[in-house]
């Protein structure tokens, strides 16, 4: 889903490729993504330092470790978009104090531009952040705002 999301962000033409750093645990796959998409990898520390907006496209079972690392680096004032299934906004807000959080749940047809993405907003997600995230996901299909309590039914 991370690659689908990147394509959608790229198609939105809101951010040039040169300003889209990314990181992966697997160095081989990271180099492959650099070549395939023409974007630059960075350490998590460098990515956080250079970014105002961070997309978390990891498996839910990796969340504790990654969020602990992010908290040590410091993400207060950063904007976080999570596509982790089953993990509530409160989970992120508790572990990443001071960060604005949006929870996004795209479905598989999003890979074809025919999907639906559900967005729920944390307490610090301002109108600018919400609007920007909607623009990113629109190239993947329909975008729907939904209160988080209805998301995991």
PDB file of C-alpha atoms in Angstrom:
ATOM      1  CA  UNK A   1       0.000   0.000   0.000  1.00  0.00           C
ATOM      2  CA  UNK A   2       2.943   2.354   0.578  1.00  0.00           C
ATOM      3  CA  UNK A   3       3.826   2.225  -3.125  1.00  0.00           C
ATOM      4  CA  UNK A   4       0.196   2.925  -4.079  1.00  0.00           C
ATOM      5  CA  UNK A   5       0.185   5.866  -1.697  1.00  0.00           C
ATOM      6  CA  UNK A   6       3.420   7.195  -3.177  1.00  0.00           C
ATOM      7  CA  UNK A   7       1.934   7.029  -6.686  1.00  0.00           C
ATOM      8  CA  UNK A   8      -1.119   8.931  -5.495  1.00  0.00           C
ATOM      9  CA  UNK A   9       0.999  11.637  -3.859  1.00  0.00           C
ATOM     10  CA  UNK A  10       3.142  11.885  -6.979  1.00  0.00           C
ATOM     11  CA  UNK A  11       0.073  12.133  -9.250  1.00  0.00           C
ATOM     12  CA  UNK A  12      -1.363  14.904  -7.072  1.00  0.00           C
ATOM     13  CA  UNK A  13       1.709  16.987  -8.063  1.00  0.00           C
ATOM     14  CA  UNK A  14       1.621  18.665  -4.655  1.00  0.00           C
ATOM     15  CA  UNK A  15       5.106  17.590  -3.643  1.00  0.00           C
ATOM     16  CA  UNK A  16       8.092  17.101  -5.955  1.00  0.00           C
ATOM     17  CA  UNK A  17       9.878  13.734  -5.798  1.00  0.00           C
ATOM     18  CA  UNK A  18      12.973  15.454  -4.403  1.00  0.00           C
ATOM     19  CA  UNK A  19      10.964  16.274  -1.262  1.00  0.00           C
ATOM     20  CA  UNK A  20       9.665  12.740  -0.673  1.00  0.00           C
ATOM     21  CA  UNK A  21      12.225  10.937   1.487  1.00  0.00           C
ATOM     22  CA  UNK A  22      11.345   7.453   2.696  1.00  0.00           C
ATOM     23  CA  UNK A  23      12.824   4.703   4.795  1.00  0.00           C
ATOM     24  CA  UNK A  24      12.498   0.919   4.911  1.00  0.00           C
ATOM     25  CA  UNK A  25      13.951  -1.781   7.142  1.00  0.00           C
ATOM     26  CA  UNK A  26      15.038  -3.872   4.154  1.00  0.00           C
ATOM     27  CA  UNK A  27      18.022  -2.138   2.520  1.00  0.00           C
ATOM     28  CA  UNK A  28      17.652  -4.087  -0.730  1.00  0.00           C
ATOM     29  CA  UNK A  29      14.015  -3.099  -1.140  1.00  0.00           C
ATOM     30  CA  UNK A  30      14.901   0.459  -0.194  1.00  0.00           C
ATOM     31  CA  UNK A  31      17.430   0.668  -3.043  1.00  0.00           C
ATOM     32  CA  UNK A  32      14.906  -0.935  -5.403  1.00  0.00           C
ATOM     33  CA  UNK A  33      12.302   1.722  -4.482  1.00  0.00           C
ATOM     34  CA  UNK A  34      14.851   4.488  -5.025  1.00  0.00           C
ATOM     35  CA  UNK A  35      15.505   3.242  -8.551  1.00  0.00           C
ATOM     36  CA  UNK A  36      11.878   2.471  -9.400  1.00  0.00           C
ATOM     37  CA  UNK A  37      10.386   5.743  -8.158  1.00  0.00           C
ATOM     38  CA  UNK A  38      13.312   8.147  -8.384  1.00  0.00           C
ATOM     39  CA  UNK A  39      13.068   9.126  -4.724  1.00  0.00           C
ATOM     40  CA  UNK A  40      15.707   9.253  -2.002  1.00  0.00           C
ATOM     41  CA  UNK A  41      15.915   7.052   1.052  1.00  0.00           C
ATOM     42  CA  UNK A  42      16.951   8.428   4.416  1.00  0.00           C
ATOM     43  CA  UNK A  43      17.399   7.271   7.967  1.00  0.00           C
ATOM     44  CA  UNK A  44      14.350   7.662  10.171  1.00  0.00           C
ATOM     45  CA  UNK A  45      16.125  10.441  12.057  1.00  0.00           C
ATOM     46  CA  UNK A  46      16.845  12.383   8.865  1.00  0.00           C
ATOM     47  CA  UNK A  47      13.350  11.782   7.531  1.00  0.00           C
ATOM     48  CA  UNK A  48      11.756  13.186  10.706  1.00  0.00           C
ATOM     49  CA  UNK A  49      14.126  16.149  10.797  1.00  0.00           C
ATOM     50  CA  UNK A  50      13.363  17.128   7.187  1.00  0.00           C
ATOM     51  CA  UNK A  51       9.636  16.371   7.135  1.00  0.00           C
ATOM     52  CA  UNK A  52       6.539  18.129   8.389  1.00  0.00           C
ATOM     53  CA  UNK A  53       4.287  15.283   7.227  1.00  0.00           C
ATOM     54  CA  UNK A  54       5.048  11.606   7.908  1.00  0.00           C
ATOM     55  CA  UNK A  55       3.105   8.637   6.522  1.00  0.00           C
ATOM     56  CA  UNK A  56       3.261   5.470   8.611  1.00  0.00           C
ATOM     57  CA  UNK A  57       2.890   2.566   6.199  1.00  0.00           C
ATOM     58  CA  UNK A  58       4.029  -0.325   8.355  1.00  0.00           C
ATOM     59  CA  UNK A  59       2.489  -3.500   9.693  1.00  0.00           C
ATOM     60  CA  UNK A  60       0.536  -3.062  12.946  1.00  0.00           C
ATOM     61  CA  UNK A  61       2.845  -5.510  14.742  1.00  0.00           C
ATOM     62  CA  UNK A  62       5.785  -3.155  14.001  1.00  0.00           C
ATOM     63  CA  UNK A  63       4.016  -0.129  15.498  1.00  0.00           C
ATOM     64  CA  UNK A  64       5.326  -0.272  19.074  1.00  0.00           C
ATOM     65  CA  UNK A  65       8.958  -0.416  17.967  1.00  0.00           C
ATOM     66  CA  UNK A  66       8.610   2.284  15.302  1.00  0.00           C
ATOM     67  CA  UNK A  67       6.598   4.645  17.520  1.00  0.00           C
ATOM     68  CA  UNK A  68       9.071   4.221  20.357  1.00  0.00           C
ATOM     69  CA  UNK A  69      11.851   5.212  17.952  1.00  0.00           C
ATOM     70  CA  UNK A  70       9.832   8.173  16.642  1.00  0.00           C
ATOM     71  CA  UNK A  71       9.106   9.338  20.195  1.00  0.00           C
ATOM     72  CA  UNK A  72      12.837   9.277  21.025  1.00  0.00           C
ATOM     73  CA  UNK A  73      13.599  11.318  17.908  1.00  0.00           C
ATOM     74  CA  UNK A  74      10.783  13.737  18.736  1.00  0.00           C
ATOM     75  CA  UNK A  75       7.781  14.366  16.503  1.00  0.00           C
ATOM     76  CA  UNK A  76       5.968  17.089  18.441  1.00  0.00           C
ATOM     77  CA  UNK A  77       4.485  19.482  15.905  1.00  0.00           C
ATOM     78  CA  UNK A  78       4.728  16.928  13.084  1.00  0.00           C
ATOM     79  CA  UNK A  79       1.766  15.681  11.072  1.00  0.00           C
ATOM     80  CA  UNK A  80       1.336  11.910  11.090  1.00  0.00           C
ATOM     81  CA  UNK A  81      -0.867   9.879   8.732  1.00  0.00           C
ATOM     82  CA  UNK A  82      -1.368   6.254   9.752  1.00  0.00           C
ATOM     83  CA  UNK A  83      -2.635   3.522   7.466  1.00  0.00           C
ATOM     84  CA  UNK A  84      -2.173   0.857  10.152  1.00  0.00           C
ATOM     85  CA  UNK A  85      -5.270  -1.311  10.411  1.00  0.00           C
ATOM     86  CA  UNK A  86      -6.865  -1.624  13.820  1.00  0.00           C
ATOM     87  CA  UNK A  87      -4.770   0.974  15.665  1.00  0.00           C
ATOM     88  CA  UNK A  88      -6.776   3.903  16.967  1.00  0.00           C
ATOM     89  CA  UNK A  89      -5.804   7.566  16.820  1.00  0.00           C
ATOM     90  CA  UNK A  90      -5.493   7.608  20.635  1.00  0.00           C
ATOM     91  CA  UNK A  91      -2.793   4.931  20.371  1.00  0.00           C
ATOM     92  CA  UNK A  92      -0.667   7.297  18.263  1.00  0.00           C
ATOM     93  CA  UNK A  93      -1.499  10.453  20.202  1.00  0.00           C
ATOM     94  CA  UNK A  94      -0.502   8.757  23.473  1.00  0.00           C
ATOM     95  CA  UNK A  95       2.842   7.537  22.109  1.00  0.00           C
ATOM     96  CA  UNK A  96       3.642  10.620  19.993  1.00  0.00           C
ATOM     97  CA  UNK A  97       2.692  13.608  22.182  1.00  0.00           C
ATOM     98  CA  UNK A  98       2.292  16.879  20.334  1.00  0.00           C
ATOM     99  CA  UNK A  99       1.865  15.256  16.910  1.00  0.00           C
ATOM    100  CA  UNK A 100      -1.259  15.771  14.798  1.00  0.00           C
ATOM    101  CA  UNK A 101      -2.674  12.426  13.647  1.00  0.00           C
ATOM    102  CA  UNK A 102      -4.968  11.340  10.842  1.00  0.00           C
ATOM    103  CA  UNK A 103      -5.994   7.720  10.461  1.00  0.00           C
ATOM    104  CA  UNK A 104      -6.523   6.600   6.867  1.00  0.00           C
ATOM    105  CA  UNK A 105      -7.929   3.259   5.754  1.00  0.00           C
ATOM    106  CA  UNK A 106      -7.635   2.742   1.983  1.00  0.00           C
ATOM    107  CA  UNK A 107      -8.976  -0.504   0.539  1.00  0.00           C
ATOM    108  CA  UNK A 108      -7.308  -2.732  -2.062  1.00  0.00           C
ATOM    109  CA  UNK A 109      -9.057  -1.294  -5.166  1.00  0.00           C
ATOM    110  CA  UNK A 110      -7.192   1.933  -4.310  1.00  0.00           C
ATOM    111  CA  UNK A 111      -4.229   0.349  -6.096  1.00  0.00           C
ATOM    112  CA  UNK A 112      -6.247   0.747  -9.320  1.00  0.00           C
ATOM    113  CA  UNK A 113      -7.503   4.231  -8.492  1.00  0.00           C
ATOM    114  CA  UNK A 114     -10.964   2.771  -7.844  1.00  0.00           C
ATOM    115  CA  UNK A 115     -10.878   2.436  -4.081  1.00  0.00           C
ATOM    116  CA  UNK A 116     -12.381   4.104  -1.077  1.00  0.00           C
ATOM    117  CA  UNK A 117     -10.305   5.667   1.676  1.00  0.00           C
ATOM    118  CA  UNK A 118     -11.873   6.400   5.056  1.00  0.00           C
ATOM    119  CA  UNK A 119     -10.308   9.273   7.018  1.00  0.00           C
ATOM    120  CA  UNK A 120     -10.665   9.990  10.742  1.00  0.00           C
ATOM    121  CA  UNK A 121      -9.055  12.952  12.433  1.00  0.00           C
ATOM    122  CA  UNK A 122      -7.234  13.362  15.706  1.00  0.00           C
ATOM    123  CA  UNK A 123      -7.666  16.332  18.028  1.00  0.00           C
ATOM    124  CA  UNK A 124      -4.670  18.259  16.608  1.00  0.00           C
ATOM    125  CA  UNK A 125      -5.515  17.724  12.908  1.00  0.00           C
ATOM    126  CA  UNK A 126      -6.245  21.213  11.598  1.00  0.00           C
ATOM    127  CA  UNK A 127      -8.167  22.077   8.426  1.00  0.00           C
ATOM    128  CA  UNK A 128      -5.005  22.524   6.335  1.00  0.00           C
ATOM    129  CA  UNK A 129      -3.695  19.084   7.323  1.00  0.00           C
ATOM    130  CA  UNK A 130      -7.074  17.432   6.683  1.00  0.00           C
ATOM    131  CA  UNK A 131      -7.434  19.064   3.256  1.00  0.00           C
ATOM    132  CA  UNK A 132      -3.899  18.120   2.209  1.00  0.00           C
ATOM    133  CA  UNK A 133      -4.385  14.475   3.156  1.00  0.00           C
ATOM    134  CA  UNK A 134      -7.666  14.351   1.223  1.00  0.00           C
ATOM    135  CA  UNK A 135      -5.857  15.622  -1.871  1.00  0.00           C
ATOM    136  CA  UNK A 136      -3.231  12.881  -1.559  1.00  0.00           C
ATOM    137  CA  UNK A 137      -5.801  10.102  -1.342  1.00  0.00           C
ATOM    138  CA  UNK A 138      -8.159  11.384  -4.063  1.00  0.00           C
ATOM    139  CA  UNK A 139      -6.043   9.793  -6.815  1.00  0.00           C
ATOM    140  CA  UNK A 140      -6.773   6.423  -5.206  1.00  0.00           C
ATOM    141  CA  UNK A 141     -10.554   6.830  -5.501  1.00  0.00           C
ATOM    142  CA  UNK A 142     -13.301   8.137  -3.257  1.00  0.00           C
ATOM    143  CA  UNK A 143     -12.362   9.760   0.076  1.00  0.00           C
ATOM    144  CA  UNK A 144     -14.872   9.664   2.931  1.00  0.00           C
ATOM    145  CA  UNK A 145     -14.681  11.310   6.362  1.00  0.00           C
ATOM    146  CA  UNK A 146     -15.962   9.064   9.126  1.00  0.00           C
ATOM    147  CA  UNK A 147     -15.909   9.253  12.897  1.00  0.00           C
ATOM    148  CA  UNK A 148     -13.343   6.747  14.111  1.00  0.00           C
ATOM    149  CA  UNK A 149     -15.851   4.828  16.252  1.00  0.00           C
ATOM    150  CA  UNK A 150     -17.465   3.649  12.981  1.00  0.00           C
ATOM    151  CA  UNK A 151     -14.221   2.702  11.255  1.00  0.00           C
ATOM    152  CA  UNK A 152     -13.546  -0.752  12.700  1.00  0.00           C
ATOM    153  CA  UNK A 153     -17.057  -2.218  12.540  1.00  0.00           C
TER     154      UNK A 153
END
